[in-house]
Amino acid sequence: FPQCLPGEELYSGVATDLMGRDFTIFRSLGRRPSIRTEQHDSRWLNEPKFVAVFWVPESEDPDDDKIYFFFRETAVERQQGLGKTSFARIGQICRNDVGGQRSLVNKWTTFLKARLICAVPGPDGADTHFD
């Protein structure tokens, strides 16, 4: 499983159950609380296949650091006539995220994801999907 270890914290994209159905982006170890993506919610992650994880320092302040996850997942967007489609994605979390309150206790509050598309500019430009 893809992982990175900035400082004493382990960031990983992994299935957390024996059946391989509960996928999560997880932080463990270190001094901050363990934290994960929402469980059993396809809007967060939908059958992902994690490829890589990278730690990217944004400034001299470590609280600005980001962790990026590259993965493929079954698209939840409706694609007319395509059936079950897999998209290449990038996910981002802030390293200083400590989770939220109430329903977001021990869950990421800074998680964002987007589809990877390379657009060629100009009148004859095209979108290239990394699927």
mmCIF file of N, CA and C in Angstrom, residues 9-124:
data_model
loop_
_atom_site.group_PDB
_atom_site.id
_atom_site.type_symbol
_atom_site.label_atom_id
_atom_site.label_comp_id
_atom_site.label_asym_id
_atom_site.label_seq_id
_atom_site.Cartn_x
_atom_site.Cartn_y
_atom_site.Cartn_z
ATOM 1 N N GLU A 9 4.798 10.721 11.576
ATOM 2 C CA GLU A 9 3.428 10.372 11.210
ATOM 3 C C GLU A 9 3.408 9.526 9.941
ATOM 4 N N LEU A 10 2.567 8.500 9.940
ATOM 5 C CA LEU A 10 2.409 7.627 8.784
ATOM 6 C C LEU A 10 1.111 7.988 8.070
ATOM 7 N N TYR A 11 1.213 8.314 6.783
ATOM 8 C CA TYR A 11 0.052 8.588 5.935
ATOM 9 C C TYR A 11 -0.043 7.457 4.927
ATOM 10 N N SER A 12 -1.226 6.848 4.804
ATOM 11 C CA SER A 12 -1.355 5.713 3.899
ATOM 12 C C SER A 12 -2.743 5.675 3.270
ATOM 13 N N GLY A 13 -2.801 5.063 2.094
ATOM 14 C CA GLY A 13 -4.053 4.753 1.426
ATOM 15 C C GLY A 13 -4.186 3.243 1.463
ATOM 16 N N VAL A 14 -5.205 2.736 2.151
ATOM 17 C CA VAL A 14 -5.235 1.311 2.453
ATOM 18 C C VAL A 14 -6.671 0.830 2.691
ATOM 19 N N ALA A 15 -6.881 -0.474 2.497
ATOM 20 C CA ALA A 15 -8.125 -1.115 2.923
ATOM 21 C C ALA A 15 -7.930 -1.518 4.381
ATOM 22 N N THR A 16 -8.882 -1.174 5.236
ATOM 23 C CA THR A 16 -8.706 -1.419 6.666
ATOM 24 C C THR A 16 -9.454 -2.645 7.177
ATOM 25 N N ASP A 17 -10.168 -3.333 6.310
ATOM 26 C CA ASP A 17 -10.858 -4.543 6.750
ATOM 27 C C ASP A 17 -10.341 -5.745 5.971
ATOM 28 N N LEU A 18 -10.600 -6.926 6.467
ATOM 29 C CA LEU A 18 -10.096 -8.147 5.839
ATOM 30 C C LEU A 18 -10.726 -8.424 4.482
ATOM 31 N N MET A 19 -11.939 -7.944 4.256
ATOM 32 C CA MET A 19 -12.630 -8.181 2.989
ATOM 33 C C MET A 19 -12.185 -7.204 1.901
ATOM 34 N N GLY A 20 -11.430 -6.168 2.259
ATOM 35 C CA GLY A 20 -10.973 -5.195 1.275
ATOM 36 C C GLY A 20 -12.080 -4.298 0.759
ATOM 37 N N ARG A 21 -13.044 -3.965 1.627
ATOM 38 C CA ARG A 21 -14.173 -3.121 1.211
ATOM 39 C C ARG A 21 -14.171 -1.746 1.871
ATOM 40 N N ASP A 22 -13.434 -1.610 2.966
ATOM 41 C CA ASP A 22 -13.386 -0.331 3.684
ATOM 42 C C ASP A 22 -12.053 0.341 3.380
ATOM 43 N N PHE A 23 -12.058 1.214 2.380
ATOM 44 C CA PHE A 23 -10.838 1.911 1.968
ATOM 45 C C PHE A 23 -10.749 3.241 2.691
ATOM 46 N N THR A 24 -9.529 3.651 3.009
ATOM 47 C CA THR A 24 -9.362 4.899 3.739
ATOM 48 C C THR A 24 -8.028 5.564 3.434
ATOM 49 N N ILE A 25 -8.015 6.860 3.569
ATOM 50 C CA ILE A 25 -6.774 7.626 3.644
ATOM 51 C C ILE A 25 -6.593 7.880 5.129
ATOM 52 N N PHE A 26 -5.479 7.401 5.663
ATOM 53 C CA PHE A 26 -5.314 7.264 7.102
ATOM 54 C C PHE A 26 -4.026 7.915 7.581
ATOM 55 N N ARG A 27 -4.088 8.577 8.739
ATOM 56 C CA ARG A 27 -2.874 9.038 9.425
ATOM 57 C C ARG A 27 -2.806 8.318 10.760
ATOM 58 N N SER A 28 -1.642 7.748 11.038
ATOM 59 C CA SER A 28 -1.438 7.076 12.314
ATOM 60 C C SER A 28 -0.036 7.391 12.821
ATOM 61 N N LEU A 29 0.276 6.900 13.987
ATOM 62 C CA LEU A 29 1.547 7.155 14.671
ATOM 63 C C LEU A 29 1.653 8.635 15.023
ATOM 64 N N GLY A 30 2.784 9.080 15.475
ATOM 65 C CA GLY A 30 2.974 10.497 15.778
ATOM 66 C C GLY A 30 2.187 10.963 16.993
ATOM 67 N N ARG A 31 2.206 12.276 17.225
ATOM 68 C CA ARG A 31 1.578 12.875 18.405
ATOM 69 C C ARG A 31 0.132 13.286 18.179
ATOM 70 N N ARG A 32 -0.240 13.517 16.933
ATOM 71 C CA ARG A 32 -1.618 13.935 16.651
ATOM 72 C C ARG A 32 -2.528 12.710 16.630
ATOM 73 N N PRO A 33 -3.836 12.923 16.798
ATOM 74 C CA PRO A 33 -4.753 11.777 16.801
ATOM 75 C C PRO A 33 -4.805 11.098 15.433
ATOM 76 N N SER A 34 -5.084 9.792 15.461
ATOM 77 C CA SER A 34 -5.313 9.069 14.203
ATOM 78 C C SER A 34 -6.536 9.673 13.536
ATOM 79 N N ILE A 35 -6.502 9.689 12.214
ATOM 80 C CA ILE A 35 -7.577 10.346 11.470
ATOM 81 C C ILE A 35 -7.754 9.623 10.142
ATOM 82 N N ARG A 36 -8.976 9.600 9.621
ATOM 83 C CA ARG A 36 -9.271 8.845 8.399
ATOM 84 C C ARG A 36 -10.378 9.510 7.599
ATOM 85 N N THR A 37 -10.566 9.019 6.362
ATOM 86 C CA THR A 37 -11.694 9.467 5.553
ATOM 87 C C THR A 37 -12.976 8.836 6.095
ATOM 88 N N GLU A 38 -14.101 9.395 5.688
ATOM 89 C CA GLU A 38 -15.406 8.897 6.124
ATOM 90 C C GLU A 38 -15.558 7.435 5.710
ATOM 91 N N GLN A 39 -16.101 6.642 6.610
ATOM 92 C CA GLN A 39 -16.254 5.214 6.366
ATOM 93 C C GLN A 39 -17.529 4.931 5.562
ATOM 94 N N HIS A 40 -17.426 4.038 4.582
ATOM 95 C CA HIS A 40 -18.568 3.570 3.782
ATOM 96 C C HIS A 40 -19.345 4.708 3.120
ATOM 97 N N ASP A 41 -18.640 5.686 2.561
ATOM 98 C CA ASP A 41 -19.278 6.796 1.851
ATOM 99 C C ASP A 41 -18.568 6.956 0.509
ATOM 100 N N SER A 42 -19.220 6.558 -0.570
ATOM 101 C CA SER A 42 -18.592 6.542 -1.897
ATOM 102 C C SER A 42 -18.256 7.934 -2.417
ATOM 103 N N ARG A 43 -18.807 8.979 -1.800
ATOM 104 C CA ARG A 43 -18.430 10.329 -2.227
ATOM 105 C C ARG A 43 -17.005 10.667 -1.782
ATOM 106 N N TRP A 44 -16.530 10.049 -0.723
ATOM 107 C CA TRP A 44 -15.153 10.271 -0.265
ATOM 108 C C TRP A 44 -14.205 9.399 -1.078
ATOM 109 N N LEU A 45 -14.413 8.098 -1.036
ATOM 110 C CA LEU A 45 -13.607 7.140 -1.799
ATOM 111 C C LEU A 45 -14.535 6.040 -2.282
ATOM 112 N N ASN A 46 -14.369 5.612 -3.542
ATOM 113 C CA ASN A 46 -15.234 4.586 -4.103
ATOM 114 C C ASN A 46 -14.382 3.518 -4.782
ATOM 115 N N GLU A 47 -14.095 2.452 -4.047
ATOM 116 C CA GLU A 47 -13.267 1.346 -4.549
ATOM 117 C C GLU A 47 -11.937 1.856 -5.113
ATOM 118 N N PRO A 48 -11.174 2.626 -4.340
ATOM 119 C CA PRO A 48 -9.930 3.192 -4.877
ATOM 120 C C PRO A 48 -8.822 2.162 -5.009
ATOM 121 N N LYS A 49 -7.957 2.416 -5.960
ATOM 122 C CA LYS A 49 -6.696 1.673 -6.123
ATOM 123 C C LYS A 49 -5.605 2.721 -5.947
ATOM 124 N N PHE A 50 -4.980 2.736 -4.786
ATOM 125 C CA PHE A 50 -3.972 3.749 -4.486
ATOM 126 C C PHE A 50 -2.685 3.462 -5.239
ATOM 127 N N VAL A 51 -2.083 4.519 -5.793
ATOM 128 C CA VAL A 51 -0.877 4.401 -6.615
ATOM 129 C C VAL A 51 0.338 4.977 -5.901
ATOM 130 N N ALA A 52 0.200 6.179 -5.332
ATOM 131 C CA ALA A 52 1.348 6.845 -4.705
ATOM 132 C C ALA A 52 0.869 7.880 -3.695
ATOM 133 N N VAL A 53 1.768 8.209 -2.755
ATOM 134 C CA VAL A 53 1.524 9.243 -1.751
ATOM 135 C C VAL A 53 2.773 10.109 -1.673
ATOM 136 N N PHE A 54 2.571 11.440 -1.643
ATOM 137 C CA PHE A 54 3.700 12.367 -1.566
ATOM 138 C C PHE A 54 3.445 13.435 -0.514
ATOM 139 N N TRP A 55 4.486 13.755 0.222
ATOM 140 C CA TRP A 55 4.474 14.853 1.188
ATOM 141 C C TRP A 55 5.104 16.053 0.506
ATOM 142 N N VAL A 56 4.404 17.186 0.493
ATOM 143 C CA VAL A 56 4.896 18.391 -0.178
ATOM 144 C C VAL A 56 4.923 19.548 0.823
ATOM 145 N N PRO A 57 6.132 19.956 1.264
ATOM 146 C CA PRO A 57 6.220 21.135 2.127
ATOM 147 C C PRO A 57 5.826 22.382 1.332
ATOM 148 N N GLU A 58 4.928 23.201 1.882
ATOM 149 C CA GLU A 58 4.438 24.394 1.187
ATOM 150 C C GLU A 58 5.226 25.647 1.561
ATOM 151 N N SER A 59 5.832 25.648 2.750
ATOM 152 C CA SER A 59 6.588 26.810 3.223
ATOM 153 C C SER A 59 7.519 26.340 4.341
ATOM 154 N N GLU A 60 8.139 27.284 5.016
ATOM 155 C CA GLU A 60 8.993 26.926 6.147
ATOM 156 C C GLU A 60 8.170 26.459 7.347
ATOM 157 N N ASP A 61 6.900 26.805 7.379
ATOM 158 C CA ASP A 61 6.007 26.402 8.463
ATOM 159 C C ASP A 61 5.441 25.015 8.156
ATOM 160 N N PRO A 62 5.769 23.988 8.960
ATOM 161 C CA PRO A 62 5.270 22.637 8.678
ATOM 162 C C PRO A 62 3.748 22.521 8.715
ATOM 163 N N ASP A 63 3.067 23.475 9.360
ATOM 164 C CA ASP A 63 1.605 23.432 9.378
ATOM 165 C C ASP A 63 1.000 23.708 8.005
ATOM 166 N N ASP A 64 1.789 24.220 7.069
ATOM 167 C CA ASP A 64 1.314 24.473 5.708
ATOM 168 C C ASP A 64 1.482 23.263 4.787
ATOM 169 N N ASP A 65 2.159 22.216 5.252
ATOM 170 C CA ASP A 65 2.468 21.053 4.413
ATOM 171 C C ASP A 65 1.198 20.349 3.940
ATOM 172 N N LYS A 66 1.283 19.762 2.746
ATOM 173 C CA LYS A 66 0.175 18.995 2.172
ATOM 174 C C LYS A 66 0.641 17.562 1.913
ATOM 175 N N ILE A 67 -0.307 16.641 1.928
ATOM 176 C CA ILE A 67 -0.073 15.248 1.552
ATOM 177 C C ILE A 67 -0.972 14.989 0.342
ATOM 178 N N TYR A 68 -0.364 14.460 -0.738
ATOM 179 C CA TYR A 68 -1.103 14.194 -1.976
ATOM 180 C C TYR A 68 -1.163 12.696 -2.233
ATOM 181 N N PHE A 69 -2.353 12.207 -2.553
ATOM 182 C CA PHE A 69 -2.597 10.802 -2.868
ATOM 183 C C PHE A 69 -3.012 10.702 -4.330
ATOM 184 N N PHE A 70 -2.386 9.796 -5.059
ATOM 185 C CA PHE A 70 -2.768 9.511 -6.440
ATOM 186 C C PHE A 70 -3.433 8.144 -6.452
ATOM 187 N N PHE A 71 -4.610 8.077 -7.071
ATOM 188 C CA PHE A 71 -5.360 6.821 -7.075
ATOM 189 C C PHE A 71 -6.346 6.795 -8.235
ATOM 190 N N ARG A 72 -6.849 5.601 -8.519
ATOM 191 C CA ARG A 72 -7.946 5.397 -9.459
ATOM 192 C C ARG A 72 -9.135 4.939 -8.632
ATOM 193 N N GLU A 73 -10.327 5.331 -9.058
ATOM 194 C CA GLU A 73 -11.514 4.873 -8.346
ATOM 195 C C GLU A 73 -12.691 4.770 -9.306
ATOM 196 N N THR A 74 -13.669 3.976 -8.911
ATOM 197 C CA THR A 74 -14.901 3.881 -9.676
ATOM 198 C C THR A 74 -15.625 5.213 -9.562
ATOM 199 N N ALA A 75 -15.952 5.795 -10.702
ATOM 200 C CA ALA A 75 -16.560 7.130 -10.733
ATOM 201 C C ALA A 75 -17.963 7.092 -10.151
ATOM 202 N N VAL A 76 -18.282 8.075 -9.331
ATOM 203 C CA VAL A 76 -19.651 8.224 -8.841
ATOM 204 C C VAL A 76 -20.429 9.190 -9.725
ATOM 205 N N GLU A 77 -19.705 9.936 -10.582
ATOM 206 C CA GLU A 77 -20.364 10.827 -11.531
ATOM 207 C C GLU A 77 -21.086 9.989 -12.581
ATOM 208 N N ARG A 78 -22.218 10.437 -12.993
ATOM 209 C CA ARG A 78 -22.958 9.705 -14.030
ATOM 210 C C ARG A 78 -22.329 9.973 -15.389
ATOM 211 N N GLN A 79 -21.908 8.923 -16.044
ATOM 212 C CA GLN A 79 -21.343 9.020 -17.387
ATOM 213 C C GLN A 79 -22.318 8.328 -18.337
ATOM 214 N N GLN A 80 -23.007 9.094 -19.136
ATOM 215 C CA GLN A 80 -24.037 8.567 -20.016
ATOM 216 C C GLN A 80 -23.474 7.507 -20.951
ATOM 217 N N GLY A 81 -24.029 6.318 -20.857
ATOM 218 C CA GLY A 81 -23.657 5.237 -21.754
ATOM 219 C C GLY A 81 -22.329 4.565 -21.458
ATOM 220 N N LEU A 82 -21.630 4.957 -20.408
ATOM 221 C CA LEU A 82 -20.321 4.363 -20.132
ATOM 222 C C LEU A 82 -20.368 3.264 -19.083
ATOM 223 N N GLY A 83 -21.471 3.127 -18.367
ATOM 224 C CA GLY A 83 -21.551 2.114 -17.328
ATOM 225 C C GLY A 83 -20.586 2.419 -16.199
ATOM 226 N N LYS A 84 -19.975 1.374 -15.644
ATOM 227 C CA LYS A 84 -19.033 1.534 -14.536
ATOM 228 C C LYS A 84 -17.694 2.018 -15.083
ATOM 229 N N THR A 85 -17.316 3.249 -14.729
ATOM 230 C CA THR A 85 -16.119 3.888 -15.264
ATOM 231 C C THR A 85 -15.136 4.164 -14.142
ATOM 232 N N SER A 86 -13.853 4.029 -14.439
ATOM 233 C CA SER A 86 -12.802 4.319 -13.472
ATOM 234 C C SER A 86 -12.094 5.613 -13.860
ATOM 235 N N PHE A 87 -11.880 6.502 -12.884
ATOM 236 C CA PHE A 87 -11.205 7.780 -13.119
ATOM 237 C C PHE A 87 -9.902 7.845 -12.340
ATOM 238 N N ALA A 88 -8.908 8.521 -12.925
ATOM 239 C CA ALA A 88 -7.672 8.833 -12.208
ATOM 240 C C ALA A 88 -7.929 10.076 -11.366
ATOM 241 N N ARG A 89 -7.466 10.056 -10.120
ATOM 242 C CA ARG A 89 -7.739 11.152 -9.188
ATOM 243 C C ARG A 89 -6.471 11.572 -8.448
ATOM 244 N N ILE A 90 -6.523 12.781 -7.926
ATOM 245 C CA ILE A 90 -5.549 13.253 -6.949
ATOM 246 C C ILE A 90 -6.345 13.710 -5.735
ATOM 247 N N GLY A 91 -5.881 13.318 -4.559
ATOM 248 C CA GLY A 91 -6.498 13.749 -3.311
ATOM 249 C C GLY A 91 -5.498 14.556 -2.504
ATOM 250 N N GLN A 92 -5.980 15.548 -1.784
ATOM 251 C CA GLN A 92 -5.102 16.401 -0.969
ATOM 252 C C GLN A 92 -5.645 16.497 0.445
ATOM 253 N N ILE A 93 -4.747 16.430 1.412
ATOM 254 C CA ILE A 93 -5.091 16.723 2.801
ATOM 255 C C ILE A 93 -4.024 17.642 3.371
ATOM 256 N N CYS A 94 -4.400 18.436 4.342
ATOM 257 C CA CYS A 94 -3.442 19.287 5.045
ATOM 258 C C CYS A 94 -2.848 18.481 6.194
ATOM 259 N N ARG A 95 -1.547 18.541 6.316
ATOM 260 C CA ARG A 95 -0.862 17.761 7.339
ATOM 261 C C ARG A 95 -1.284 18.178 8.747
ATOM 262 N N ASN A 96 -1.680 19.427 8.942
ATOM 263 C CA ASN A 96 -2.044 19.893 10.283
ATOM 264 C C ASN A 96 -3.507 19.614 10.644
ATOM 265 N N ASP A 97 -4.243 18.911 9.796
ATOM 266 C CA ASP A 97 -5.652 18.587 10.047
ATOM 267 C C ASP A 97 -5.760 17.700 11.295
ATOM 268 N N VAL A 98 -6.608 18.090 12.234
ATOM 269 C CA VAL A 98 -6.810 17.286 13.446
ATOM 270 C C VAL A 98 -8.242 16.759 13.536
ATOM 271 N N GLY A 99 -8.998 16.885 12.461
ATOM 272 C CA GLY A 99 -10.377 16.423 12.472
ATOM 273 C C GLY A 99 -11.314 17.513 12.952
ATOM 274 N N GLY A 100 -12.570 17.175 12.974
ATOM 275 C CA GLY A 100 -13.570 18.169 13.329
ATOM 276 C C GLY A 100 -14.321 17.820 14.593
ATOM 277 N N GLN A 101 -15.507 18.363 14.705
ATOM 278 C CA GLN A 101 -16.366 18.120 15.858
ATOM 279 C C GLN A 101 -17.586 17.332 15.419
ATOM 280 N N ARG A 102 -18.272 16.792 16.374
ATOM 281 C CA ARG A 102 -19.497 16.023 16.173
ATOM 282 C C ARG A 102 -19.279 14.885 15.192
ATOM 283 N N SER A 103 -19.877 14.956 14.006
ATOM 284 C CA SER A 103 -19.777 13.839 13.055
ATOM 285 C C SER A 103 -18.412 13.760 12.375
ATOM 286 N N LEU A 104 -17.565 14.767 12.545
ATOM 287 C CA LEU A 104 -16.235 14.758 11.914
ATOM 288 C C LEU A 104 -15.103 14.484 12.901
ATOM 289 N N VAL A 105 -15.410 13.962 14.078
ATOM 290 C CA VAL A 105 -14.360 13.586 15.023
ATOM 291 C C VAL A 105 -13.526 12.473 14.393
ATOM 292 N N ASN A 106 -12.215 12.635 14.398
ATOM 293 C CA ASN A 106 -11.263 11.679 13.808
ATOM 294 C C ASN A 106 -11.463 11.488 12.308
ATOM 295 N N LYS A 107 -12.012 12.494 11.636
ATOM 296 C CA LYS A 107 -12.185 12.456 10.181
ATOM 297 C C LYS A 107 -11.541 13.700 9.584
ATOM 298 N N TRP A 108 -11.041 13.567 8.360
ATOM 299 C CA TRP A 108 -10.417 14.701 7.678
ATOM 300 C C TRP A 108 -11.429 15.817 7.462
ATOM 301 N N THR A 109 -11.001 17.046 7.686
ATOM 302 C CA THR A 109 -11.832 18.203 7.363
ATOM 303 C C THR A 109 -11.258 18.970 6.171
ATOM 304 N N THR A 110 -10.061 18.594 5.725
ATOM 305 C CA THR A 110 -9.409 19.306 4.613
ATOM 306 C C THR A 110 -9.297 18.448 3.357
ATOM 307 N N PHE A 111 -9.928 17.280 3.328
ATOM 308 C CA PHE A 111 -9.805 16.367 2.190
ATOM 309 C C PHE A 111 -10.479 16.946 0.947
ATOM 310 N N LEU A 112 -9.725 17.008 -0.137
ATOM 311 C CA LEU A 112 -10.240 17.408 -1.449
ATOM 312 C C LEU A 112 -9.767 16.385 -2.465
ATOM 313 N N LYS A 113 -10.573 16.146 -3.490
ATOM 314 C CA LYS A 113 -10.107 15.287 -4.578
ATOM 315 C C LYS A 113 -10.594 15.852 -5.897
ATOM 316 N N ALA A 114 -9.843 15.534 -6.965
ATOM 317 C CA ALA A 114 -10.190 16.010 -8.299
ATOM 318 C C ALA A 114 -9.765 14.967 -9.322
ATOM 319 N N ARG A 115 -10.423 14.983 -10.456
ATOM 320 C CA ARG A 115 -10.056 14.114 -11.568
ATOM 321 C C ARG A 115 -8.835 14.692 -12.269
ATOM 322 N N LEU A 116 -7.930 13.830 -12.697
ATOM 323 C CA LEU A 116 -6.730 14.273 -13.408
ATOM 324 C C LEU A 116 -7.030 14.409 -14.894
ATOM 325 N N ILE A 117 -6.931 15.638 -15.393
ATOM 326 C CA ILE A 117 -7.165 15.940 -16.805
ATOM 327 C C ILE A 117 -6.068 16.880 -17.270
ATOM 328 N N CYS A 118 -5.497 16.594 -18.439
ATOM 329 C CA CYS A 118 -4.500 17.479 -19.035
ATOM 330 C C CYS A 118 -5.156 18.149 -20.236
ATOM 331 N N ALA A 119 -5.337 19.459 -20.166
ATOM 332 C CA ALA A 119 -5.981 20.190 -21.250
ATOM 333 C C ALA A 119 -4.931 20.814 -22.159
ATOM 334 N N VAL A 120 -5.118 20.660 -23.468
ATOM 335 C CA VAL A 120 -4.249 21.289 -24.462
ATOM 336 C C VAL A 120 -4.918 22.596 -24.862
ATOM 337 N N PRO A 121 -4.281 23.749 -24.583
ATOM 338 C CA PRO A 121 -4.919 25.031 -24.883
ATOM 339 C C PRO A 121 -4.987 25.316 -26.382
ATOM 340 N N GLY A 122 -5.862 26.236 -26.742
ATOM 341 C CA GLY A 122 -5.972 26.659 -28.135
ATOM 342 C C GLY A 122 -7.269 26.233 -28.761
ATOM 343 N N PRO A 123 -7.552 26.742 -29.978
ATOM 344 C CA PRO A 123 -8.824 26.445 -30.647
ATOM 345 C C PRO A 123 -8.969 24.969 -31.015
ATOM 346 N N ASP A 124 -7.866 24.278 -31.250
ATOM 347 C CA ASP A 124 -7.930 22.851 -31.576
ATOM 348 C C ASP A 124 -7.568 21.998 -30.372
#
